[in-house]
mmCIF file of C-alpha atoms in Angstrom:
data_model
loop_
_atom_site.group_PDB
_atom_site.id
_atom_site.type_symbol
_atom_site.label_atom_id
_atom_site.label_comp_id
_atom_site.label_asym_id
_atom_site.label_seq_id
_atom_site.Cartn_x
_atom_site.Cartn_y
_atom_site.Cartn_z
ATOM 1 C CA MET A 1 -299.402 -80.155 -59.917
ATOM 2 C CA SER A 2 -300.749 -80.517 -56.350
ATOM 3 C CA GLU A 3 -298.832 -81.835 -53.247
ATOM 4 C CA ASN A 4 -300.216 -83.718 -50.248
ATOM 5 C CA VAL A 5 -299.153 -81.876 -47.131
ATOM 6 C CA ALA A 6 -299.476 -83.784 -43.814
ATOM 7 C CA CYS A 7 -300.888 -81.890 -40.888
ATOM 8 C CA PRO A 8 -298.255 -81.585 -38.158
ATOM 9 C CA GLY A 9 -300.856 -82.215 -35.488
ATOM 10 C CA ALA A 10 -301.934 -85.480 -37.071
ATOM 11 C CA VAL A 11 -298.345 -86.721 -37.263
ATOM 12 C CA THR A 12 -297.811 -85.994 -33.595
ATOM 13 C CA ALA A 13 -301.001 -87.808 -32.646
ATOM 14 C CA VAL A 14 -300.041 -90.879 -34.658
ATOM 15 C CA LYS A 15 -296.576 -90.843 -33.080
ATOM 16 C CA GLU A 16 -298.042 -90.689 -29.564
ATOM 17 C CA ILE A 17 -300.387 -93.582 -30.328
ATOM 18 C CA TRP A 18 -297.503 -95.751 -31.567
ATOM 19 C CA GLU A 19 -295.283 -94.827 -28.611
ATOM 20 C CA LYS A 20 -298.122 -95.730 -26.236
ATOM 21 C CA ARG A 21 -298.666 -99.060 -27.999
ATOM 22 C CA ILE A 22 -294.932 -99.814 -27.883
ATOM 23 C CA LYS A 23 -294.812 -98.948 -24.176
ATOM 24 C CA ILE A 24 -297.786 -101.208 -23.430
ATOM 25 C CA LEU A 25 -296.213 -103.979 -25.502
ATOM 26 C CA ASN A 26 -292.893 -103.631 -23.641
ATOM 27 C CA GLU A 27 -294.664 -103.729 -20.287
ATOM 28 C CA ASP A 28 -296.554 -106.835 -21.342
ATOM 29 C CA LEU A 29 -293.309 -108.442 -22.458
ATOM 30 C CA LYS A 30 -291.661 -107.506 -19.156
ATOM 31 C CA ARG A 31 -294.530 -108.982 -17.134
ATOM 32 C CA GLU A 32 -294.436 -112.117 -19.250
ATOM 33 C CA LYS A 33 -290.695 -112.431 -18.715
ATOM 34 C CA GLU A 34 -291.054 -111.933 -14.946
ATOM 35 C CA PHE A 35 -293.849 -114.493 -14.858
ATOM 36 C CA GLN A 36 -291.723 -116.992 -16.761
ATOM 37 C CA GLN A 37 -288.781 -116.321 -14.418
ATOM 38 C CA LYS A 38 -291.068 -116.850 -11.439
ATOM 39 C CA LEU A 39 -292.226 -120.153 -12.885
ATOM 40 C CA VAL A 40 -288.604 -121.179 -13.424
ATOM 41 C CA ARG A 41 -287.748 -120.268 -9.800
ATOM 42 C CA ILE A 42 -290.738 -122.199 -8.503
ATOM 43 C CA TRP A 43 -289.764 -125.187 -10.639
ATOM 44 C CA GLU A 44 -286.121 -124.985 -9.544
ATOM 45 C CA GLU A 45 -287.136 -124.716 -5.880
ATOM 46 C CA ARG A 46 -289.364 -127.758 -6.254
ATOM 47 C CA VAL A 47 -286.539 -129.701 -7.886
ATOM 48 C CA THR A 48 -284.119 -128.516 -5.181
ATOM 49 C CA LEU A 49 -286.568 -129.415 -2.417
ATOM 50 C CA THR A 50 -286.957 -132.876 -3.954
ATOM 51 C CA ARG A 51 -283.161 -133.249 -3.922
ATOM 52 C CA LEU A 52 -283.033 -132.145 -0.291
ATOM 53 C CA LYS A 53 -285.772 -134.560 0.709
ATOM 54 C CA GLU A 54 -283.667 -137.343 -0.755
ATOM 55 C CA LYS A 55 -280.901 -136.347 1.690
ATOM 56 C CA VAL A 56 -283.115 -136.709 4.759
ATOM 57 C CA THR A 57 -282.681 -139.841 6.836
ATOM 58 C CA ARG A 58 -283.990 -141.015 10.173
ATOM 59 C CA GLU A 59 -281.392 -142.224 12.651
ATOM 60 C CA ASN A 60 -282.009 -143.016 16.304
ATOM 61 C CA GLY A 61 -285.394 -141.394 16.046
ATOM 62 C CA ARG A 62 -284.015 -138.129 14.587
ATOM 63 C CA LEU A 63 -284.747 -136.557 11.214
ATOM 64 C CA ILE A 64 -281.319 -135.717 9.774
ATOM 65 C CA LEU A 65 -280.382 -133.726 6.674
ATOM 66 C CA LYS A 66 -277.040 -135.184 5.584
ATOM 67 C CA ILE A 67 -275.013 -133.828 2.630
ATOM 68 C CA GLU A 68 -271.343 -134.597 1.988
ATOM 69 C CA LYS A 69 -269.090 -133.348 -0.838
ATOM 70 C CA GLU A 70 -271.903 -131.907 -2.992
ATOM 71 C CA GLU A 71 -272.055 -128.266 -4.058
ATOM 72 C CA TRP A 72 -274.669 -126.331 -2.088
ATOM 73 C CA LYS A 73 -273.412 -122.754 -1.855
ATOM 74 C CA THR A 74 -276.835 -121.566 -0.677
ATOM 75 C CA LEU A 75 -279.886 -123.237 0.805
ATOM 76 C CA PRO A 76 -283.313 -122.416 -0.716
ATOM 77 C CA ALA A 77 -286.254 -120.956 1.201
ATOM 78 C CA SER A 78 -288.214 -124.066 0.240
ATOM 79 C CA LEU A 79 -286.142 -125.860 2.887
ATOM 80 C CA LEU A 80 -288.582 -124.368 5.391
ATOM 81 C CA LYS A 81 -291.000 -127.090 4.337
ATOM 82 C CA LEU A 82 -288.651 -129.429 6.232
ATOM 83 C CA ASN A 83 -288.641 -127.343 9.413
ATOM 84 C CA GLN A 84 -289.126 -130.466 11.560
ATOM 85 C CA LEU A 85 -285.524 -131.474 10.928
ATOM 86 C CA GLN A 86 -283.641 -132.167 14.146
ATOM 87 C CA GLU A 87 -280.116 -132.330 12.748
ATOM 88 C CA TRP A 88 -278.164 -130.832 9.850
ATOM 89 C CA GLN A 89 -274.905 -132.396 8.704
ATOM 90 C CA LEU A 90 -273.543 -130.463 5.723
ATOM 91 C CA HIS A 91 -269.824 -131.025 5.121
ATOM 92 C CA ARG A 92 -267.595 -129.881 2.231
ATOM 93 C CA THR A 93 -270.504 -128.361 0.297
ATOM 94 C CA GLY A 94 -269.006 -124.907 -0.286
ATOM 95 C CA LEU A 95 -271.855 -123.379 1.734
ATOM 96 C CA LEU A 96 -271.292 -119.620 1.857
ATOM 97 C CA LYS A 97 -273.767 -118.641 4.546
ATOM 98 C CA ILE A 98 -276.152 -119.978 7.125
ATOM 99 C CA PRO A 99 -279.627 -118.983 5.919
ATOM 100 C CA GLU A 100 -281.292 -116.099 7.747
ATOM 101 C CA PHE A 101 -284.346 -118.273 8.330
ATOM 102 C CA ILE A 102 -282.352 -120.722 10.466
ATOM 103 C CA GLY A 103 -284.224 -119.520 13.555
ATOM 104 C CA ARG A 104 -287.448 -121.060 12.260
ATOM 105 C CA PHE A 105 -286.040 -124.588 12.668
ATOM 106 C CA GLN A 106 -287.169 -124.818 16.264
ATOM 107 C CA SER A 107 -286.664 -128.598 16.396
ATOM 108 C CA LEU A 108 -282.918 -128.437 15.654
ATOM 109 C CA ILE A 109 -280.751 -130.265 18.190
ATOM 110 C CA VAL A 110 -277.524 -130.548 16.152
ATOM 111 C CA LEU A 111 -276.248 -128.065 13.560
ATOM 112 C CA ASP A 112 -273.029 -129.355 12.011
ATOM 113 C CA LEU A 113 -271.816 -127.183 9.108
ATOM 114 C CA SER A 114 -268.083 -127.834 9.447
ATOM 115 C CA ARG A 115 -265.666 -127.699 6.493
ATOM 116 C CA ASN A 116 -267.487 -125.100 4.412
ATOM 117 C CA THR A 117 -266.829 -121.434 3.572
ATOM 118 C CA ILE A 118 -269.269 -119.756 5.960
ATOM 119 C CA SER A 119 -268.170 -116.231 6.884
ATOM 120 C CA GLU A 120 -270.714 -115.247 9.527
ATOM 121 C CA ILE A 121 -273.249 -116.597 12.006
ATOM 122 C CA PRO A 122 -276.695 -114.980 11.644
ATOM 123 C CA ARG A 123 -278.312 -113.406 14.701
ATOM 124 C CA GLY A 124 -281.295 -115.694 14.211
ATOM 125 C CA ILE A 125 -279.177 -118.485 15.695
ATOM 126 C CA GLY A 126 -280.298 -117.249 19.110
ATOM 127 C CA LEU A 127 -283.837 -118.513 18.428
ATOM 128 C CA LEU A 128 -282.668 -122.136 18.505
ATOM 129 C CA THR A 129 -283.402 -122.737 22.178
ATOM 130 C CA ARG A 130 -283.308 -126.548 21.798
ATOM 131 C CA LEU A 131 -279.929 -126.618 20.018
ATOM 132 C CA GLN A 132 -277.411 -128.803 21.863
ATOM 133 C CA GLU A 133 -274.492 -128.951 19.405
ATOM 134 C CA LEU A 134 -273.190 -126.219 17.087
ATOM 135 C CA ILE A 135 -270.200 -127.311 15.005
ATOM 136 C CA LEU A 136 -268.737 -124.662 12.681
ATOM 137 C CA SER A 137 -265.076 -125.668 12.542
ATOM 138 C CA TYR A 138 -263.047 -125.206 9.332
ATOM 139 C CA ASN A 139 -264.942 -122.174 8.032
ATOM 140 C CA LYS A 140 -264.119 -118.466 7.588
ATOM 141 C CA ILE A 141 -265.973 -116.971 10.533
ATOM 142 C CA LYS A 142 -264.440 -113.828 12.084
ATOM 143 C CA THR A 143 -266.956 -112.794 14.728
ATOM 144 C CA VAL A 144 -269.455 -114.542 16.976
ATOM 145 C CA PRO A 145 -272.835 -112.828 17.549
ATOM 146 C CA LYS A 146 -273.993 -112.124 21.096
ATOM 147 C CA GLU A 147 -277.323 -113.780 20.234
ATOM 148 C CA LEU A 148 -275.590 -117.159 20.442
ATOM 149 C CA GLY A 149 -275.683 -116.674 24.206
ATOM 150 C CA LYS A 150 -279.464 -117.242 24.061
ATOM 151 C CA CYS A 151 -279.035 -120.887 23.022
ATOM 152 C CA ALA A 152 -279.753 -122.079 26.555
ATOM 153 C CA SER A 153 -279.534 -125.803 25.733
ATOM 154 C CA LEU A 154 -276.151 -125.617 23.977
ATOM 155 C CA GLU A 155 -273.742 -128.251 25.324
ATOM 156 C CA LYS A 156 -271.091 -128.405 22.594
ATOM 157 C CA LEU A 157 -269.628 -125.513 20.582
ATOM 158 C CA GLU A 158 -266.818 -126.006 18.068
ATOM 159 C CA LEU A 159 -265.297 -123.021 16.235
ATOM 160 C CA ALA A 160 -261.858 -124.493 15.536
ATOM 161 C CA VAL A 161 -259.804 -123.567 12.455
ATOM 162 C CA ASN A 162 -261.659 -120.422 11.488
ATOM 163 C CA ARG A 163 -258.286 -118.637 11.819
ATOM 164 C CA ASP A 164 -259.571 -115.092 12.483
ATOM 165 C CA ILE A 165 -261.800 -115.272 15.570
ATOM 166 C CA ARG A 166 -260.197 -112.978 18.163
ATOM 167 C CA ASP A 167 -262.746 -112.715 20.961
ATOM 168 C CA LEU A 168 -266.111 -113.901 22.246
ATOM 169 C CA PRO A 169 -268.992 -111.643 23.295
ATOM 170 C CA PRO A 170 -269.575 -111.582 27.084
ATOM 171 C CA GLU A 171 -273.118 -112.876 26.537
ATOM 172 C CA LEU A 172 -271.674 -116.331 25.821
ATOM 173 C CA GLY A 173 -270.773 -116.564 29.486
ATOM 174 C CA GLY A 174 -274.460 -117.238 30.060
ATOM 175 C CA LEU A 175 -274.320 -120.606 28.292
ATOM 176 C CA CYS A 176 -275.067 -122.545 31.457
ATOM 177 C CA SER A 177 -275.221 -125.969 29.790
ATOM 178 C CA LEU A 178 -272.026 -125.718 27.734
ATOM 179 C CA THR A 179 -269.539 -128.460 28.657
ATOM 180 C CA HIS A 180 -267.368 -128.679 25.498
ATOM 181 C CA LEU A 181 -265.720 -125.693 23.753
ATOM 182 C CA ASP A 182 -263.175 -125.861 20.923
ATOM 183 C CA LEU A 183 -261.559 -122.539 19.919
ATOM 184 C CA SER A 184 -258.288 -123.951 18.584
ATOM 185 C CA MET A 185 -256.449 -122.507 15.568
ATOM 186 C CA ASN A 186 -257.835 -118.986 15.720
ATOM 187 C CA SER A 187 -256.356 -115.590 16.646
ATOM 188 C CA PHE A 188 -256.964 -115.234 20.378
ATOM 189 C CA SER A 189 -254.163 -113.163 21.913
ATOM 190 C CA ALA A 190 -255.924 -113.009 25.285
ATOM 191 C CA PHE A 191 -257.884 -115.635 27.164
ATOM 192 C CA PRO A 192 -261.572 -114.896 26.355
ATOM 193 C CA ALA A 193 -263.257 -113.593 29.504
ATOM 194 C CA ALA A 194 -266.612 -115.131 28.572
ATOM 195 C CA VAL A 195 -265.113 -118.609 28.974
ATOM 196 C CA LEU A 196 -264.449 -117.974 32.665
ATOM 197 C CA ASP A 197 -268.168 -117.362 33.188
ATOM 198 C CA MET A 198 -269.313 -120.667 31.685
ATOM 199 C CA PRO A 199 -270.301 -122.577 34.831
ATOM 200 C CA ALA A 200 -270.593 -126.083 33.357
ATOM 201 C CA LEU A 201 -267.473 -126.100 31.152
ATOM 202 C CA GLU A 202 -265.506 -129.366 31.378
ATOM 203 C CA TRP A 203 -263.440 -129.519 28.159
ATOM 204 C CA LEU A 204 -261.633 -126.555 26.573
ATOM 205 C CA ASP A 205 -259.240 -126.355 23.623
ATOM 206 C CA LEU A 206 -257.460 -123.038 23.044
ATOM 207 C CA GLY A 207 -254.498 -124.582 21.248
ATOM 208 C CA SER A 208 -252.770 -122.931 18.290
ATOM 209 C CA ASN A 209 -253.644 -119.351 19.175
ATOM 210 C CA GLN A 210 -251.471 -116.451 20.345
ATOM 211 C CA LEU A 211 -251.950 -116.607 24.102
ATOM 212 C CA ARG A 212 -249.087 -115.222 26.177
ATOM 213 C CA GLN A 213 -250.562 -115.622 29.622
ATOM 214 C CA LEU A 214 -253.488 -117.153 31.480
ATOM 215 C CA PRO A 215 -255.838 -115.174 33.745
ATOM 216 C CA GLU A 216 -255.267 -115.195 37.503
ATOM 217 C CA THR A 217 -258.930 -116.155 37.891
ATOM 218 C CA ILE A 218 -258.619 -119.300 35.779
ATOM 219 C CA ASP A 219 -259.620 -121.369 38.818
ATOM 220 C CA ARG A 220 -263.201 -120.099 38.382
ATOM 221 C CA MET A 221 -263.563 -123.000 35.939
ATOM 222 C CA GLN A 222 -263.973 -125.517 38.746
ATOM 223 C CA ARG A 223 -265.586 -128.220 36.596
ATOM 224 C CA LEU A 224 -262.878 -128.188 33.933
ATOM 225 C CA HIS A 225 -261.171 -131.566 33.582
ATOM 226 C CA THR A 226 -259.393 -131.132 30.208
ATOM 227 C CA LEU A 227 -257.434 -128.068 29.069
ATOM 228 C CA TRP A 228 -255.532 -127.941 25.780
ATOM 229 C CA LEU A 229 -253.127 -125.001 25.402
ATOM 230 C CA GLN A 230 -250.613 -126.392 22.906
ATOM 231 C CA ARG A 231 -248.885 -124.146 20.361
ATOM 232 C CA ASN A 232 -249.269 -120.796 22.072
ATOM 233 C CA GLU A 233 -246.729 -118.341 23.492
ATOM 234 C CA ILE A 234 -247.389 -118.875 27.203
ATOM 235 C CA THR A 235 -244.442 -117.926 29.420
ATOM 236 C CA GLY A 236 -245.862 -118.722 32.857
ATOM 237 C CA LEU A 237 -248.775 -120.273 34.744
ATOM 238 C CA PRO A 238 -250.880 -118.551 37.431
ATOM 239 C CA GLU A 239 -250.648 -120.093 40.895
ATOM 240 C CA SER A 240 -254.442 -120.132 41.117
ATOM 241 C CA MET A 241 -254.346 -123.072 38.711
ATOM 242 C CA SER A 242 -253.505 -125.274 41.700
ATOM 243 C CA ASN A 243 -257.097 -124.754 42.897
ATOM 244 C CA MET A 244 -258.529 -126.534 39.828
ATOM 245 C CA LYS A 245 -259.211 -129.804 41.644
ATOM 246 C CA ASN A 246 -261.008 -131.506 38.737
ATOM 247 C CA LEU A 247 -258.308 -130.787 36.146
ATOM 248 C CA GLY A 248 -256.995 -134.141 34.933
ATOM 249 C CA THR A 249 -255.465 -133.342 31.518
ATOM 250 C CA LEU A 250 -253.252 -130.316 30.855
ATOM 251 C CA VAL A 251 -251.442 -129.984 27.521
ATOM 252 C CA LEU A 252 -248.801 -127.232 27.340
ATOM 253 C CA CYS A 253 -246.474 -128.442 24.571
ATOM 254 C CA ASN A 254 -244.985 -125.911 22.156
ATOM 255 C CA ASN A 255 -245.105 -122.876 24.418
ATOM 256 C CA GLN A 256 -242.430 -120.624 25.960
ATOM 257 C CA LEU A 257 -242.311 -122.002 29.506
ATOM 258 C CA PRO A 258 -238.822 -121.666 31.032
ATOM 259 C CA ASP A 259 -239.788 -123.663 34.135
ATOM 260 C CA ILE A 260 -242.462 -125.880 35.660
ATOM 261 C CA PRO A 261 -243.895 -124.067 38.698
ATOM 262 C CA ALA A 262 -243.597 -125.830 42.053
ATOM 263 C CA PHE A 263 -247.285 -125.376 42.893
ATOM 264 C CA MET A 264 -248.126 -128.023 40.302
ATOM 265 C CA GLU A 265 -247.064 -130.643 42.837
ATOM 266 C CA GLU A 266 -250.270 -129.783 44.680
ATOM 267 C CA MET A 267 -252.429 -130.664 41.649
ATOM 268 C CA THR A 268 -253.127 -134.223 42.720
ATOM 269 C CA GLY A 269 -255.982 -134.637 40.255
ATOM 270 C CA LEU A 270 -253.680 -134.441 37.222
ATOM 271 C CA ARG A 271 -253.467 -137.654 35.216
ATOM 272 C CA PHE A 272 -251.785 -136.395 32.048
ATOM 273 C CA VAL A 273 -249.553 -133.384 31.411
ATOM 274 C CA ASN A 274 -247.336 -132.537 28.464
ATOM 275 C CA PHE A 275 -244.463 -130.036 28.484
ATOM 276 C CA ARG A 276 -242.864 -131.137 25.220
ATOM 277 C CA ASP A 277 -241.071 -128.478 23.154
ATOM 278 C CA ASN A 278 -240.817 -125.760 25.793
ATOM 279 C CA PRO A 279 -237.479 -123.977 26.462
ATOM 280 C CA LEU A 280 -237.156 -125.509 29.947
ATOM 281 C CA ARG A 281 -233.851 -124.524 31.532
ATOM 282 C CA LEU A 282 -233.260 -127.935 33.169
ATOM 283 C CA GLU A 283 -232.554 -130.987 31.046
ATOM 284 C CA LEU A 284 -234.045 -134.263 32.307
ATOM 285 C CA THR A 285 -233.768 -137.575 30.496
ATOM 286 C CA LEU A 286 -235.137 -141.056 31.102
ATOM 287 C CA PRO A 287 -233.110 -144.238 30.785
ATOM 288 C CA PRO A 288 -234.039 -146.318 27.726
ATOM 289 C CA SER A 289 -236.895 -148.794 28.050
ATOM 290 C CA GLU A 290 -236.397 -152.538 27.485
ATOM 291 C CA GLY A 291 -239.713 -152.910 25.623
ATOM 292 C CA THR A 292 -240.444 -152.767 21.909
ATOM 293 C CA GLU A 293 -239.804 -149.645 19.882
ATOM 294 C CA GLU A 294 -243.511 -148.770 19.922
ATOM 295 C CA GLU A 295 -243.679 -149.254 23.691
ATOM 296 C CA GLU A 296 -240.610 -147.077 24.095
ATOM 297 C CA GLU A 297 -242.242 -144.272 22.142
ATOM 298 C CA GLU A 298 -245.412 -144.535 24.222
ATOM 299 C CA GLU A 299 -243.381 -144.519 27.430
ATOM 300 C CA GLU A 300 -241.403 -141.483 26.322
ATOM 301 C CA GLU A 301 -244.608 -139.575 25.575
ATOM 302 C CA ARG A 302 -246.159 -140.651 28.867
ATOM 303 C CA GLU A 303 -243.145 -140.282 31.162
ATOM 304 C CA LEU A 304 -240.650 -137.831 29.747
ATOM 305 C CA PHE A 305 -243.217 -135.078 29.416
ATOM 306 C CA GLY A 306 -245.797 -136.445 31.852
ATOM 307 C CA LEU A 307 -246.380 -136.565 35.580
ATOM 308 C CA GLN A 308 -243.129 -138.239 36.524
ATOM 309 C CA PHE A 309 -241.194 -135.752 34.463
ATOM 310 C CA MET A 310 -243.094 -132.863 36.073
ATOM 311 C CA HIS A 311 -242.464 -134.018 39.634
ATOM 312 C CA THR A 312 -238.812 -134.816 38.987
ATOM 313 C CA TYR A 313 -238.273 -131.458 37.334
ATOM 314 C CA ILE A 314 -239.782 -129.597 40.306
ATOM 315 C CA GLN A 315 -237.655 -131.607 42.765
ATOM 316 C CA GLU A 316 -234.500 -130.937 40.768
ATOM 317 C CA ALA A 317 -235.308 -127.238 40.492
ATOM 318 C CA ARG A 318 -235.785 -127.152 44.263
ATOM 319 C CA ARG A 319 -232.400 -128.852 44.817
ATOM 320 C CA GLU A 320 -230.779 -126.369 42.476
ATOM 321 C CA ALA A 321 -232.303 -123.478 44.407
ATOM 322 C CA ASP A 322 -230.953 -124.920 47.674
ATOM 323 C CA ASN A 323 -227.468 -125.503 46.226
ATOM 324 C CA PRO A 324 -227.027 -123.296 43.131
ATOM 325 C CA ALA A 325 -223.227 -123.526 42.965
ATOM 326 C CA GLY A 326 -223.152 -127.315 43.057
ATOM 327 C CA CYS A 327 -225.936 -127.736 40.540
ATOM 328 C CA LEU A 328 -224.193 -125.673 37.903
ATOM 329 C CA ALA A 329 -221.648 -128.426 37.363
ATOM 330 C CA ASN A 330 -224.145 -131.312 37.404
ATOM 331 C CA PRO A 331 -224.896 -133.185 34.176
ATOM 332 C CA PRO A 332 -228.482 -133.673 32.966
ATOM 333 C CA VAL A 333 -230.509 -135.666 35.463
ATOM 334 C CA SER A 334 -231.411 -139.257 34.609
ATOM 335 C CA VAL A 335 -234.837 -140.153 35.992
ATOM 336 C CA ASN A 336 -235.212 -143.631 37.472
ATOM 337 C CA PRO A 337 -238.743 -144.802 36.642
ATOM 338 C CA ASP A 338 -238.673 -147.286 39.536
ATOM 339 C CA ALA A 339 -237.846 -144.634 42.112
#
């Protein structure tokens, strides 16, 4: 009885051939899968671009991309085909990030991405030299890149309600066209120095932060006409503030001011001030109005914590200083609005 004995060398050769064929087959399958995935991505990008094109409108001569309450966590690269857009308005879309290619939208004038979940501003933002308005309020931004200081045309910057912004890079002081800045509801514990260097600034909101004091050089903001400082921890005001001749609105409610400084009498440009909810040591009250309930409320807001209140408080504080013993026994002062 004879037995067929396989040659070991032949078995090895056959095995190598099959392994090579399997490897080639796997590589072909991988390439085919990648090709199919690429086709799917291309198709999805085309579908997405078609959806985006449907969101483009023309208003007042501007091409505007407008999306509201639709889920767009990311924006596709195919959006670059619409690089002539002049305005983005994307609100409540869940957008996680501003695309890195944002700098290629050289025609952008307004970028409004408020009420999303954006965590950072890309450095490419500095390439938008025509940008006039950047609105990023109600997001999750923690830091502001120095490149933003290169946006030479920027007039309006809103970063309110990001909660964790603590400072601004000094380069932002070079924003020579900026007139409107909203930094409210963040984590500023010190007045940002860059703001003092913004030569055109007219409107500033630093409310709902953690400010304890204002800089002695605050009067460098000579064009400022509106300053909101509500809900901070400010305990005093620098005398240099009296040099701010254009300041017309000053809101200081909900701070820790024990007094109204006498130098504020010199601020003749003031039209509206508010000292509500400060621990002022003197109590001043107005006599009741004879108007309707609504008119009474408006008068209280305007008078009790407004200019008349401020001037009367300063006068009463001066009288108290001149006659401290007599003032201790005096009841709260009633302000005569006709005086």
